[in-house]
mmCIF file of C-alpha atoms in Angstrom:
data_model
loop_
_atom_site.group_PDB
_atom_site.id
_atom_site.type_symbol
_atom_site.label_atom_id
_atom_site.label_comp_id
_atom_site.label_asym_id
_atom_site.label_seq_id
_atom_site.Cartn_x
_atom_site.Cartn_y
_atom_site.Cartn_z
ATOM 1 C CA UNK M 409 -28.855 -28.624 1.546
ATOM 2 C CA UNK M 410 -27.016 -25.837 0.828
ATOM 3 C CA UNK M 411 -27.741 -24.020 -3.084
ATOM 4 C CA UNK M 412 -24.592 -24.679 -5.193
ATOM 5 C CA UNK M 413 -23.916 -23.225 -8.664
ATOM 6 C CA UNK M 414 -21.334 -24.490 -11.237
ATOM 7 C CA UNK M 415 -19.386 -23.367 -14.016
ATOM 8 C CA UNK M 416 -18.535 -26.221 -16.915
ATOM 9 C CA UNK M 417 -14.829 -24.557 -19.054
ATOM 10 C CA UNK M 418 -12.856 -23.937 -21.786
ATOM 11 C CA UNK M 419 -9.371 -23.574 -22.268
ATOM 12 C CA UNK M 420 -8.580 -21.673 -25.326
ATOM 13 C CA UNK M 421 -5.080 -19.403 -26.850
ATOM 14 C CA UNK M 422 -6.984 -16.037 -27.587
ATOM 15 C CA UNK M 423 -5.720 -13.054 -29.646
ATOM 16 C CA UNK M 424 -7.365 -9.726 -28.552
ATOM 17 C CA UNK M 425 -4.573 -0.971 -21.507
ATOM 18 C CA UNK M 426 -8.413 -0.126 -21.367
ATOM 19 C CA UNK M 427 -10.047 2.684 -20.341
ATOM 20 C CA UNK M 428 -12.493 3.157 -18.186
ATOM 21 C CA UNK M 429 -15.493 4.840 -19.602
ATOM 22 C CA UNK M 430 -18.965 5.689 -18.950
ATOM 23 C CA UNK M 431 -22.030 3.323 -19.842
ATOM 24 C CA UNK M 432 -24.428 2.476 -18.017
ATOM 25 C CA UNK M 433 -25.833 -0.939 -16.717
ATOM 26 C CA UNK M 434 -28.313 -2.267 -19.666
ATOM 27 C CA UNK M 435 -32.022 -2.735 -18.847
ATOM 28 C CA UNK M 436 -32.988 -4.715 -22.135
ATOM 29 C CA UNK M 437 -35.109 -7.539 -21.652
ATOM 30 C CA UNK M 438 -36.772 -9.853 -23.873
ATOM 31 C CA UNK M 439 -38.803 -13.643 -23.585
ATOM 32 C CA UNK M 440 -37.748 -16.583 -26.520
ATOM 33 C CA UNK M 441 -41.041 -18.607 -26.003
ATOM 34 C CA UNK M 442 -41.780 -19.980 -29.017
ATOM 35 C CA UNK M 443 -41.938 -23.642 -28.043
ATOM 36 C CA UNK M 444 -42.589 -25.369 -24.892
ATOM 37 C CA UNK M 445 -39.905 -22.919 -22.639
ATOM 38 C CA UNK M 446 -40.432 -19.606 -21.667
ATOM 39 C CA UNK M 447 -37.014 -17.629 -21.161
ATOM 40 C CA UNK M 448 -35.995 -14.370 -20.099
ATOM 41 C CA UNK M 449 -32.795 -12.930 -21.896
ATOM 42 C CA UNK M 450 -31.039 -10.147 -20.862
ATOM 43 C CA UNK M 451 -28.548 -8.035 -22.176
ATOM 44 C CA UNK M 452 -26.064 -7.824 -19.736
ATOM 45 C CA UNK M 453 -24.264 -10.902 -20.135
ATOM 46 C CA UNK M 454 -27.199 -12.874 -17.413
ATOM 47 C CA UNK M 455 -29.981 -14.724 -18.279
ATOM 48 C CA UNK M 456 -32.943 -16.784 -17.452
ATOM 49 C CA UNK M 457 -33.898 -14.420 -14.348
ATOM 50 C CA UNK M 458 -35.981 -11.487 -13.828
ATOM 51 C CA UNK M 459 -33.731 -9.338 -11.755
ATOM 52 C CA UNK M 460 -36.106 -6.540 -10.772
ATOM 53 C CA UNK M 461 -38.007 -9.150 -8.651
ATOM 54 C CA UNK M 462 -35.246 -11.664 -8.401
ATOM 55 C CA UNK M 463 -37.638 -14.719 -9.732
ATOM 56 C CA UNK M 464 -36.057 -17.455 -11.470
ATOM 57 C CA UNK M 465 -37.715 -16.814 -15.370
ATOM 58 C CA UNK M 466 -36.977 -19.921 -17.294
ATOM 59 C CA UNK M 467 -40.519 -21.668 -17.323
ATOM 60 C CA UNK M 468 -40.876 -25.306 -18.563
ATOM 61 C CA UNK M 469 -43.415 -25.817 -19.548
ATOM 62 C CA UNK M 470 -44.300 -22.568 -20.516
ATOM 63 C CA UNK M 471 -47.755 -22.297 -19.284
ATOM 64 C CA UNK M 472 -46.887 -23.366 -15.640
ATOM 65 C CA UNK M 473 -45.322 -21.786 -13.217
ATOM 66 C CA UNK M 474 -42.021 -23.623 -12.352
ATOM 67 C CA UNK M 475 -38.527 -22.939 -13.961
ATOM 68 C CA UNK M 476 -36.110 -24.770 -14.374
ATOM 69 C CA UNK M 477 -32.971 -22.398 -13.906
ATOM 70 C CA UNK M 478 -32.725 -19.255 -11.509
ATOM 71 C CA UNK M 479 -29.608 -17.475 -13.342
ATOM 72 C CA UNK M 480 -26.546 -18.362 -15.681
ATOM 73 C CA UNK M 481 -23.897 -15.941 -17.855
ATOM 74 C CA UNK M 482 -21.123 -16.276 -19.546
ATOM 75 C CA UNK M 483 -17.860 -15.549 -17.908
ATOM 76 C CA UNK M 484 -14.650 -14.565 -19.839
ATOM 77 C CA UNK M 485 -11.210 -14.368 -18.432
ATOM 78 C CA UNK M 486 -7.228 -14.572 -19.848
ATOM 79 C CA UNK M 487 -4.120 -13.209 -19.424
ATOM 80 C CA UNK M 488 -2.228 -10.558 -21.209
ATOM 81 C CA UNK M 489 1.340 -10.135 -22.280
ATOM 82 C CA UNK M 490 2.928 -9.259 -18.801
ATOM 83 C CA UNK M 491 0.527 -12.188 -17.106
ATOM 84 C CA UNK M 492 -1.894 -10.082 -15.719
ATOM 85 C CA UNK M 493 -5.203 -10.979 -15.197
ATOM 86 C CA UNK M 494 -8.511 -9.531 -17.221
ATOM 87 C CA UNK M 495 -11.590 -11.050 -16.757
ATOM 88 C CA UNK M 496 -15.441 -10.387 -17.108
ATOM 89 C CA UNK M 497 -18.400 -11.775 -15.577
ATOM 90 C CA UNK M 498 -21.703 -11.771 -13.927
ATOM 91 C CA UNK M 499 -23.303 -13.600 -11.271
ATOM 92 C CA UNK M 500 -26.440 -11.637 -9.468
ATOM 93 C CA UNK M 501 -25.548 -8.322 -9.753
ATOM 94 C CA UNK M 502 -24.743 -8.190 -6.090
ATOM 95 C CA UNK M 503 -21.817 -5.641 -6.516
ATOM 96 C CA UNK M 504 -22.728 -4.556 -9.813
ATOM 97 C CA UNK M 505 -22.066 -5.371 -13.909
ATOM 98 C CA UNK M 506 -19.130 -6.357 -16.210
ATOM 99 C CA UNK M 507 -21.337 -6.253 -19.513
ATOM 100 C CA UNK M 508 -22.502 -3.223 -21.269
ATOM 101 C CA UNK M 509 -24.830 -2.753 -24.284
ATOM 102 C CA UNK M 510 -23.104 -1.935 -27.869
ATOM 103 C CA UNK M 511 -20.368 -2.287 -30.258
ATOM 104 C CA UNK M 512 -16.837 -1.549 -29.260
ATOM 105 C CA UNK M 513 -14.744 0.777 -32.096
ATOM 106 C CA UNK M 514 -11.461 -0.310 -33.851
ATOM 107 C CA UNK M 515 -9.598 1.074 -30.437
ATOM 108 C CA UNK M 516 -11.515 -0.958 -27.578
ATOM 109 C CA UNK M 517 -14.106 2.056 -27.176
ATOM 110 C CA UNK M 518 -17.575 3.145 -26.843
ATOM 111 C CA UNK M 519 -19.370 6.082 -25.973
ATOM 112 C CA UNK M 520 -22.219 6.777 -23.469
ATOM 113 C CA UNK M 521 -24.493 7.519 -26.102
ATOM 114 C CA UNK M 522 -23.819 4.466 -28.433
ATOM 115 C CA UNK M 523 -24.051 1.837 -25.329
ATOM 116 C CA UNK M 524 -27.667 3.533 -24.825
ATOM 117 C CA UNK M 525 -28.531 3.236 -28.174
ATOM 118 C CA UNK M 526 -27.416 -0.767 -28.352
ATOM 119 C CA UNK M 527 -29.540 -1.214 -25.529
ATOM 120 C CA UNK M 528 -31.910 -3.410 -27.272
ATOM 121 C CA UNK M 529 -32.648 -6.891 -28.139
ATOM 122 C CA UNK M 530 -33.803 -7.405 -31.494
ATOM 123 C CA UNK M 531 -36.481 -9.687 -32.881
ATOM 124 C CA UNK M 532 -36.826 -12.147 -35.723
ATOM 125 C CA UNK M 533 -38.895 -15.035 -36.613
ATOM 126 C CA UNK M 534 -38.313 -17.676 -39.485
ATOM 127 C CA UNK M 535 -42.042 -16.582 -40.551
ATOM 128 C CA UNK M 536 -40.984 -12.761 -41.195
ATOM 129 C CA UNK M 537 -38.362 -13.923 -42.928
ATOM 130 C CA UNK M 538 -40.359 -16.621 -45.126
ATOM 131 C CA UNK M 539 -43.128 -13.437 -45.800
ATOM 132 C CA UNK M 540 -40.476 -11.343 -46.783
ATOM 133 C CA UNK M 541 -38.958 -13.522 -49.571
ATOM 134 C CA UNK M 542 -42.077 -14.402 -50.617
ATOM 135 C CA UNK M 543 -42.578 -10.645 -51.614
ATOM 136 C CA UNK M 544 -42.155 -9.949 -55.421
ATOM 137 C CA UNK M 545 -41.352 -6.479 -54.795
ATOM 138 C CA UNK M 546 -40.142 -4.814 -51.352
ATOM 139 C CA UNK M 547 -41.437 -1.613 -49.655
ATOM 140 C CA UNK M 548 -41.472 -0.053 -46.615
ATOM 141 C CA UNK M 549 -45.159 -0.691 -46.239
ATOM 142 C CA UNK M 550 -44.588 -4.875 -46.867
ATOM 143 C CA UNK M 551 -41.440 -5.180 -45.396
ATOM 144 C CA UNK M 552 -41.823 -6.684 -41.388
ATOM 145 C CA UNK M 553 -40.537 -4.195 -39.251
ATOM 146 C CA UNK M 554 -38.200 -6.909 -37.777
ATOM 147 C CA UNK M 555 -36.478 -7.529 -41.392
ATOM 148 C CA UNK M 556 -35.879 -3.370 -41.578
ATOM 149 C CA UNK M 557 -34.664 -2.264 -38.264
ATOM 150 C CA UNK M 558 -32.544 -6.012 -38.329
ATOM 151 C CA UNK M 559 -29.083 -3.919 -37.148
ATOM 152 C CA UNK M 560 -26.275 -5.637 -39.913
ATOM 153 C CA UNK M 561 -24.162 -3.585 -41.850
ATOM 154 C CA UNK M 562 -24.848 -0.488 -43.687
ATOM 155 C CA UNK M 563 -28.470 -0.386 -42.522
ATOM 156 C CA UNK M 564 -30.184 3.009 -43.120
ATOM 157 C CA UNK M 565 -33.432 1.738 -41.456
ATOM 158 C CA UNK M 566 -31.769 0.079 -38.271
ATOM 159 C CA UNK M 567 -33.453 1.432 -34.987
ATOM 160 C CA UNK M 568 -32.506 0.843 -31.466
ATOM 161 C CA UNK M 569 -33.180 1.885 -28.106
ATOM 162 C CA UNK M 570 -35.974 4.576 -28.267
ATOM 163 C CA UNK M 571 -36.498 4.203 -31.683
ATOM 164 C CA UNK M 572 -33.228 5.794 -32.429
ATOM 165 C CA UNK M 573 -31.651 5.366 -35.586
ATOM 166 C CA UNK M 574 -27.952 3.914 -35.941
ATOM 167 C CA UNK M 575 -24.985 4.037 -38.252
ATOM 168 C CA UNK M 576 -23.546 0.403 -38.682
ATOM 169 C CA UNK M 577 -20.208 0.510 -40.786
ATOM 170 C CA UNK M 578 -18.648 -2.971 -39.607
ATOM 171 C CA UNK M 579 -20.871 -6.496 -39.565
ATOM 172 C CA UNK M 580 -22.899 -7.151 -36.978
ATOM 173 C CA UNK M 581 -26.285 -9.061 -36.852
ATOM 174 C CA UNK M 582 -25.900 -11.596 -39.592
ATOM 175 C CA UNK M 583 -27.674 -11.641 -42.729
ATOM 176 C CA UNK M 584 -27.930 -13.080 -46.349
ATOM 177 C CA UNK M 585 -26.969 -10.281 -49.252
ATOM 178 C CA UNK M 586 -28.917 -11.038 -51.536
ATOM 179 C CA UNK M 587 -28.198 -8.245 -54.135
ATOM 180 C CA UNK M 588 -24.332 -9.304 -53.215
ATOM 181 C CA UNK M 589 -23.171 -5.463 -52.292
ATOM 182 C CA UNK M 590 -21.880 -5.917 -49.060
ATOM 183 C CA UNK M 591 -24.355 -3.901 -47.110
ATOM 184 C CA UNK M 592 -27.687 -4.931 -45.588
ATOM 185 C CA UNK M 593 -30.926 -3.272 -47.295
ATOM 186 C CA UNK M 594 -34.204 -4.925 -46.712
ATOM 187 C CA UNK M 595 -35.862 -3.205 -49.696
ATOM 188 C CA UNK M 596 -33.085 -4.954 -52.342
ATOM 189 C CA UNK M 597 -34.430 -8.266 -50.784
ATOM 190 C CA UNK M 598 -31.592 -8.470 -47.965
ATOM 191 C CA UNK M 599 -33.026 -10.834 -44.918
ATOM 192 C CA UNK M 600 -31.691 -11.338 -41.349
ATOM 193 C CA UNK M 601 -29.464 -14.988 -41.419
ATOM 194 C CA UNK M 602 -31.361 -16.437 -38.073
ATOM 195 C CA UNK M 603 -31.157 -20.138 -36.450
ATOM 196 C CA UNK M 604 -34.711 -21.562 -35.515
ATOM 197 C CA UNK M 605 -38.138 -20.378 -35.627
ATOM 198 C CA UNK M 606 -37.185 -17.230 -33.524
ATOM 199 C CA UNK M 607 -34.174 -15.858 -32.923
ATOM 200 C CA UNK M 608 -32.976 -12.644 -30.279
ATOM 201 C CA UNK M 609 -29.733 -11.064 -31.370
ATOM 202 C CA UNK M 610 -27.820 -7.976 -29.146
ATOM 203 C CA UNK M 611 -24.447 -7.163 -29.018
ATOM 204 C CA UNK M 612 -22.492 -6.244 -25.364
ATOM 205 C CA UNK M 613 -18.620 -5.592 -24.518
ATOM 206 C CA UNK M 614 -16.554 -5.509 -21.444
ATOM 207 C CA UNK M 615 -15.186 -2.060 -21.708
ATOM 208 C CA UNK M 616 -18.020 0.336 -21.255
ATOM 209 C CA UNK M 617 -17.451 0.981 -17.659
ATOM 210 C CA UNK M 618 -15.178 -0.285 -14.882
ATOM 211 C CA UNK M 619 -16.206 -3.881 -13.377
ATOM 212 C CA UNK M 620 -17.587 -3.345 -10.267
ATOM 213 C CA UNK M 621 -18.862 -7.077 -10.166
ATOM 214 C CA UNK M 622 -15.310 -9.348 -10.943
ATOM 215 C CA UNK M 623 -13.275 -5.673 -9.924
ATOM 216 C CA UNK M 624 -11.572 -7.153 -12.922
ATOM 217 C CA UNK M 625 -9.463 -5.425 -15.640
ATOM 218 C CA UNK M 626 -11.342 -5.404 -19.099
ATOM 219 C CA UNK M 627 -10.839 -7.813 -21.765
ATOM 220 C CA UNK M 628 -11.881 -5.436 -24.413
ATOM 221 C CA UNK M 629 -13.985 -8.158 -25.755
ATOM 222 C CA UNK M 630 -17.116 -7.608 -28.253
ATOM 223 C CA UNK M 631 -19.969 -10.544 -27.788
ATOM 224 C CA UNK M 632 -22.487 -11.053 -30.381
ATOM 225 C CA UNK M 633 -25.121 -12.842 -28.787
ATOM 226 C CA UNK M 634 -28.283 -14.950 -30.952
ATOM 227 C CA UNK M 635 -30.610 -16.763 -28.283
ATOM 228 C CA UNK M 636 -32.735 -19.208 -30.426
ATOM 229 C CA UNK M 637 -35.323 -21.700 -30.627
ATOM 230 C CA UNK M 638 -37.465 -24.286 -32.706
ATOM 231 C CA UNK M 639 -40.699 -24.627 -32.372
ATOM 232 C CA UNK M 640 -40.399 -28.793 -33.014
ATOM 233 C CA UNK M 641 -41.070 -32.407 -31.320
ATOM 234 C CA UNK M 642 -38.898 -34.206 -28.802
ATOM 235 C CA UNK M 643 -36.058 -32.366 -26.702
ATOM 236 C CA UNK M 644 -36.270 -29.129 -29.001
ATOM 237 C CA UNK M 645 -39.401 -28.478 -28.120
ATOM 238 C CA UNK M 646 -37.883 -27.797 -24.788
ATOM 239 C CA UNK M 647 -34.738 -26.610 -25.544
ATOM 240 C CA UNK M 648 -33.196 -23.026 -26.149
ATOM 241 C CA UNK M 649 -29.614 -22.500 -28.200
ATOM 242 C CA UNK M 650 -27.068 -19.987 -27.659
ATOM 243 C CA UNK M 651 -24.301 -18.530 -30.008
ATOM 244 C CA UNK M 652 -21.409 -16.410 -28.526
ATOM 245 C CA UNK M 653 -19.126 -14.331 -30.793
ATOM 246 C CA UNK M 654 -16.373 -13.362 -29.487
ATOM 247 C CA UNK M 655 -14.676 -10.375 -31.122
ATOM 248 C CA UNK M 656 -10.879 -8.570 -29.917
ATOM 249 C CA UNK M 657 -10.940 -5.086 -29.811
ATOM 250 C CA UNK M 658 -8.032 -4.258 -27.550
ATOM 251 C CA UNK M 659 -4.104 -4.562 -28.679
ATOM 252 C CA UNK M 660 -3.715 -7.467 -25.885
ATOM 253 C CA UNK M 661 -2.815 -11.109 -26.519
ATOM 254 C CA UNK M 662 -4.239 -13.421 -23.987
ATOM 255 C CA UNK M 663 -3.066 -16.571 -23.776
ATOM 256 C CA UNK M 664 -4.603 -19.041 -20.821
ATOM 257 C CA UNK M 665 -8.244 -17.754 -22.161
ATOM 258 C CA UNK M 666 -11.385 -19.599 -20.866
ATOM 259 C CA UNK M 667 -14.891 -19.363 -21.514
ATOM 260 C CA UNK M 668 -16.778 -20.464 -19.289
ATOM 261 C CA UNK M 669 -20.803 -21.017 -18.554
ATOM 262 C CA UNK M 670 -21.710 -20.197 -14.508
ATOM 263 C CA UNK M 671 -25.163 -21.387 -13.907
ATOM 264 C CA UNK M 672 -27.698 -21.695 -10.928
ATOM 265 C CA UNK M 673 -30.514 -24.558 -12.111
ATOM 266 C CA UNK M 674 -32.702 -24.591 -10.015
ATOM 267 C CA UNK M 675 -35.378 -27.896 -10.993
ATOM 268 C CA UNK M 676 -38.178 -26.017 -9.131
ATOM 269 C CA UNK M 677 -37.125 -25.780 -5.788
ATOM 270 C CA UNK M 678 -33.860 -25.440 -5.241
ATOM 271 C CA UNK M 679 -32.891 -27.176 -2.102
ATOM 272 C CA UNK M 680 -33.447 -30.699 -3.638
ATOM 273 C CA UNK M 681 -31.464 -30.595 -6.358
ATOM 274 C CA UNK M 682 -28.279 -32.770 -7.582
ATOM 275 C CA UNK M 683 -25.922 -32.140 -10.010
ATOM 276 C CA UNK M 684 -23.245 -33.876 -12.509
ATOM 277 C CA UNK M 685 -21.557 -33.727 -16.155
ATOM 278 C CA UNK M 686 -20.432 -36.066 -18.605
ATOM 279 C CA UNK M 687 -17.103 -34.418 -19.954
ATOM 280 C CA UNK M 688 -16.724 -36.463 -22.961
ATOM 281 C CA UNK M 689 -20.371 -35.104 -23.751
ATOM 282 C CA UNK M 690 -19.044 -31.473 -22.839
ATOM 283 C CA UNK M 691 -22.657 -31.814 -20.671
ATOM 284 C CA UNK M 692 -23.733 -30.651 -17.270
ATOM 285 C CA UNK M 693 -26.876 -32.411 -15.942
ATOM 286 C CA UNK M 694 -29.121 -31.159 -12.838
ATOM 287 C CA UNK M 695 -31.460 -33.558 -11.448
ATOM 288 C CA UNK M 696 -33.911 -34.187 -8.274
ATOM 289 C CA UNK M 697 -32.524 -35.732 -5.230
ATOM 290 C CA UNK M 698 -35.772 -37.507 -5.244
ATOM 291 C CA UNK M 699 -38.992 -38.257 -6.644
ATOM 292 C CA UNK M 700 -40.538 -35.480 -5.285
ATOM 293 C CA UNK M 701 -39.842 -32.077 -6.087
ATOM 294 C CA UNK M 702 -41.303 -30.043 -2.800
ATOM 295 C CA UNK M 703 -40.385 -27.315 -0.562
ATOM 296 C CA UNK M 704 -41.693 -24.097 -2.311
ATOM 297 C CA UNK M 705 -44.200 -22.823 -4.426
ATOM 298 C CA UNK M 706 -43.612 -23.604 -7.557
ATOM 299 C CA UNK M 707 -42.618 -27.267 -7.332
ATOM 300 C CA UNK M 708 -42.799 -29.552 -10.360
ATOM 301 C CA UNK M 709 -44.054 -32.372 -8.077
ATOM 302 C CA UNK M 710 -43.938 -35.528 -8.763
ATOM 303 C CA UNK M 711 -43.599 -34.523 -12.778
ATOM 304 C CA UNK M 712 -39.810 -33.754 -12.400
ATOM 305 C CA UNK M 713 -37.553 -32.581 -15.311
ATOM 306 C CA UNK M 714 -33.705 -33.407 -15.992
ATOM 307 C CA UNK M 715 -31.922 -30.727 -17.164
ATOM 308 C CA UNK M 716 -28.640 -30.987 -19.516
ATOM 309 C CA UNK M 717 -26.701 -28.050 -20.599
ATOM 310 C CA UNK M 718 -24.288 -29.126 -23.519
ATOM 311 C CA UNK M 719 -22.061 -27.497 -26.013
ATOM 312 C CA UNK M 720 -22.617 -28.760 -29.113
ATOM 313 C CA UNK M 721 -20.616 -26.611 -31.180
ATOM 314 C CA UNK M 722 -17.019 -25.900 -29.350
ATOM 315 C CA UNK M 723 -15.076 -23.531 -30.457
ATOM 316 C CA UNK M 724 -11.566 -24.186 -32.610
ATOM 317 C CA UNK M 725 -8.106 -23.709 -31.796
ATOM 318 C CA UNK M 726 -5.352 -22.746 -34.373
ATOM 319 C CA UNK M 727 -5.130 -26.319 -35.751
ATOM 320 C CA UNK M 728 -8.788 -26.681 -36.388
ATOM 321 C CA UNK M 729 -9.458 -28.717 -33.366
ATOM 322 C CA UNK M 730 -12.587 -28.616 -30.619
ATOM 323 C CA UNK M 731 -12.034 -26.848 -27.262
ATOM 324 C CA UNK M 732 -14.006 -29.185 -25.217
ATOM 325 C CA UNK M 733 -14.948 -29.271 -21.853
ATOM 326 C CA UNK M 734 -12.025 -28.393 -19.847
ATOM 327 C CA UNK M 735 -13.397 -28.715 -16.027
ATOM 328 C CA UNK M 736 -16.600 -28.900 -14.180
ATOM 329 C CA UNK M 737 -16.916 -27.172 -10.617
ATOM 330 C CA UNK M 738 -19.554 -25.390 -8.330
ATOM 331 C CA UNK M 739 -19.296 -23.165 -5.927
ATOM 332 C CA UNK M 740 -21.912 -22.931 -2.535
ATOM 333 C CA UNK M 741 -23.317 -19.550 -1.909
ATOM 334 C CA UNK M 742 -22.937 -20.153 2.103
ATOM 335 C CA UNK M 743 -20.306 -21.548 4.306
ATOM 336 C CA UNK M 744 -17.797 -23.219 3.435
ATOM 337 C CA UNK M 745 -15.799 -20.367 2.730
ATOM 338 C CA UNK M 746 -13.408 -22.362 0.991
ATOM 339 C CA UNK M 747 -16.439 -23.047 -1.632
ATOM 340 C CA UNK M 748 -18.218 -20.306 -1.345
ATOM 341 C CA UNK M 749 -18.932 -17.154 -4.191
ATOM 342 C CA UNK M 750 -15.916 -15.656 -5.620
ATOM 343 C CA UNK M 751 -15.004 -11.465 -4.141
ATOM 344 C CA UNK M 752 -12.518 -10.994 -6.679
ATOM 345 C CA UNK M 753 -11.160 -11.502 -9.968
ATOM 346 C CA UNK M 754 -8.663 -14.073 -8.773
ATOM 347 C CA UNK M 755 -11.268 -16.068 -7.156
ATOM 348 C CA UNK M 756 -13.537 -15.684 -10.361
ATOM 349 C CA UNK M 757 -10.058 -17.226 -12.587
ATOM 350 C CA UNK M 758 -9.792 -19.845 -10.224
ATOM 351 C CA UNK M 759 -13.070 -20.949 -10.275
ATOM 352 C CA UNK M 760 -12.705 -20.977 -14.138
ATOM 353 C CA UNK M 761 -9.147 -23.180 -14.138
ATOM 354 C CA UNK M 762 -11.132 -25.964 -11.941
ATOM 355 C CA UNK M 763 -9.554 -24.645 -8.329
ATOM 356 C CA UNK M 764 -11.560 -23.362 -5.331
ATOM 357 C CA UNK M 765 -11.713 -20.125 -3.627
ATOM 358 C CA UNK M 766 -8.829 -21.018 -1.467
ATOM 359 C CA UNK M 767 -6.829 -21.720 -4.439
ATOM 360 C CA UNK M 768 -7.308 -25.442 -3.801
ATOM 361 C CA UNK M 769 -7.717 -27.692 -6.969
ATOM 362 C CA UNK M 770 -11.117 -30.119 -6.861
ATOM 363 C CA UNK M 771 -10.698 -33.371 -6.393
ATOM 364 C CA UNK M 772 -12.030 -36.837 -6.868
ATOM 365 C CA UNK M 773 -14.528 -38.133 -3.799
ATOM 366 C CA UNK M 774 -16.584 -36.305 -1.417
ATOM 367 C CA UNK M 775 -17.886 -32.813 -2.078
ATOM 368 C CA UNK M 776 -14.397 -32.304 -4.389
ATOM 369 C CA UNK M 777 -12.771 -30.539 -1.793
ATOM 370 C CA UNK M 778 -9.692 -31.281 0.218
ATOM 371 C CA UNK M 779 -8.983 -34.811 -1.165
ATOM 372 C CA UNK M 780 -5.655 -36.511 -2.365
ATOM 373 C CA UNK M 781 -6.757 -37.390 -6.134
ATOM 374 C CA UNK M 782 -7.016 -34.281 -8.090
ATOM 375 C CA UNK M 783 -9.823 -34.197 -11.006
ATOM 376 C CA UNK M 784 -10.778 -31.696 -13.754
ATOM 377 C CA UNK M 785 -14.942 -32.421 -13.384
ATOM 378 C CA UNK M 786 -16.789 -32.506 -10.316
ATOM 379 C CA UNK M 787 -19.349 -35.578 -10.590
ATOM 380 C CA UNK M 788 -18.499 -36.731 -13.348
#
């Protein structure tokens, strides 16, 4: 069976010429393990995979040793005023990256120094946060470390890569003011605002550096990331959460804007595995072809996992409405070409917009190639 990967979309109207600077591809790593999953979260706009060894990293349960996703990352792609096309994404890393660490300024911009010093993944837990409330008094010496290099606005104590200490003038990691002057300061009783029992927060752009992945033009396009997860009963338990903010630096407007979600489950082994969604749901599902999961090393078995991926929490258009689910395809990484991984930015937009590599729309029966009824969700 050949390994397919899929993308579930949005559609959205989005408001945000770049140039091409300098940053370098982030190395930032960190696990969210505070339930039953173990995941690896990167910086770089990929997830769920340790890249240095190319291992699939998303364990479930935790203290075995199969995962049950290889890769996934968000992909981003409109166009501008004059229709043309800009577009970031990551897949493997094959050619190269379309994310970089850090903060864009009021112009689109970053410098090579500032994208190495946002090249970091920060750290808070529900229990820091609980200790540090619980504090009468704040000081440097009972204050978590977590709660005073959190990096929100106006932060004198925020640290980032190598320790280095940054200037924050416009909001960034959320957090709740508590002595109401606009800036974050741990020692006036300020706390990081967090989801779960654990959160990761980082910040990444499109503009540090040319895409050498998509060979796309940049969005300009600031992403606030928080990767959280609740250490609960039932499904959370084995669940992770992931907010996106998405943030315009550049003078573009885009208008036929998706956001989209590419992902490689892989339910153990991956040459067993089906795969589905349930639009009305805005859900992907991955599933065993049978009831045995076998093949490779680090089968589940006979103990075999589902695995939905939903969006709970769509985004809004100007009248206040959801962007759901907008199409459902996959891609094989072999023959056919027609299906196969995207080589340019085109291919990456059409892939987005529900069409193939050969610019052929999916359809209804079959493999959702090449048929007469067209369709917006592949096995659905």
């Amino acid at each position: 069976m050949k390994k397919a990967t899929f993308l579930f979309c949005l559609f959205c109207s989005f408001s945000i010429p770049m140039m091409a600077q300098n940053a370098a591809s982030t190395t930032a790593t960190a696990h969210i393990a505070v339930n039953n999953v173990d995941a690896l979260i990167t910086n770089g706009g990929d997830m769920w995979w340790d890249r240095g060894l190319g291992n699939a990293a998303y364990k479930v349960p935790k203290t075995g040793n199969a995962s049950s996703n290889f890769a996934g990352a968000i992909w981003l792609g409109g166009l501008d005023n004059a229709n043309n096309l800009h577009l970031a994404a990551q897949t493997f890393r094959q050619n190269g990256n379309d994310f970089f660490a850090g903060p864009l300024d009021n112009t689109g911009q970053i410098t090579t120094a500032l994208s190495h010093d946002y090249d970091k993944i920060w750290r808070v837990s529900t229990a820091d946060i609980q200790t540090h409330i619980a504090n009468a008094s704040h000081s440097l010496s009972n204050t978590p470390t977590s709660i005073l290099e959190w990096p929100a606005k106006g932060n004198t104590t925020a640290k980032g890569n190598s320790n280095v200490s940054l200037t924050i003038n416009e909001p960034l990691a959320p957090f709740m003011d508590v002595d109401g002057d606009g800036n974050y300061n741990a020692l006036n009783g300020d706390y990081p605002l967090i989801c779960g029992d654990e959160a990761l927060w980082f910040v990444m752009n499109d503009a540090g550096n040319v895409h050498t992945e998509t060979h796309a033009a940049a969005l300009g396009m600031q992403v606030q990331v928080m990767v959280f997860a609740y250490n609960g009963n039932g499904y959370e338990n084995n669940t992770t959460y992931y907010t996106y903010k998405l943030i315009n630096k550049s003078s573009n407007t885009y208008h036929n804007f998706y956001i989209s979600l590419w992902q490689d489950p892989d339910l153990g082994c991956s040459a067993d595995d089906y795969l589905g969604c349930d639009s009305t749901r805005n859900m992907m599902l991955a599933y065993n072809a049978d009831a045995n999961d076998d093949g490779c090393s680090n089968a589940y078995s006979t103990t075999i996992p589902m695995q939905l991926t939903a969006m709970i929490n769509p985004p809004r258009n100007g009248a206040g409405l959801p962007v759901n689910m907008s199409s459902f395809i996959y891609y094989y990484n072999t023959t056919p070409s027609a299906q196969a991984d995207p080589l340019n930015a085109k291919q990456y937009y059409q892939y987005m917009r529900g069409f193939f590599r050969d610019s052929t729309h999916l359809t209804f029966g079959g493999n959702g190639h090449g048929g007469s009824t067209l369709s917006n969700f592949a096995y659905s």
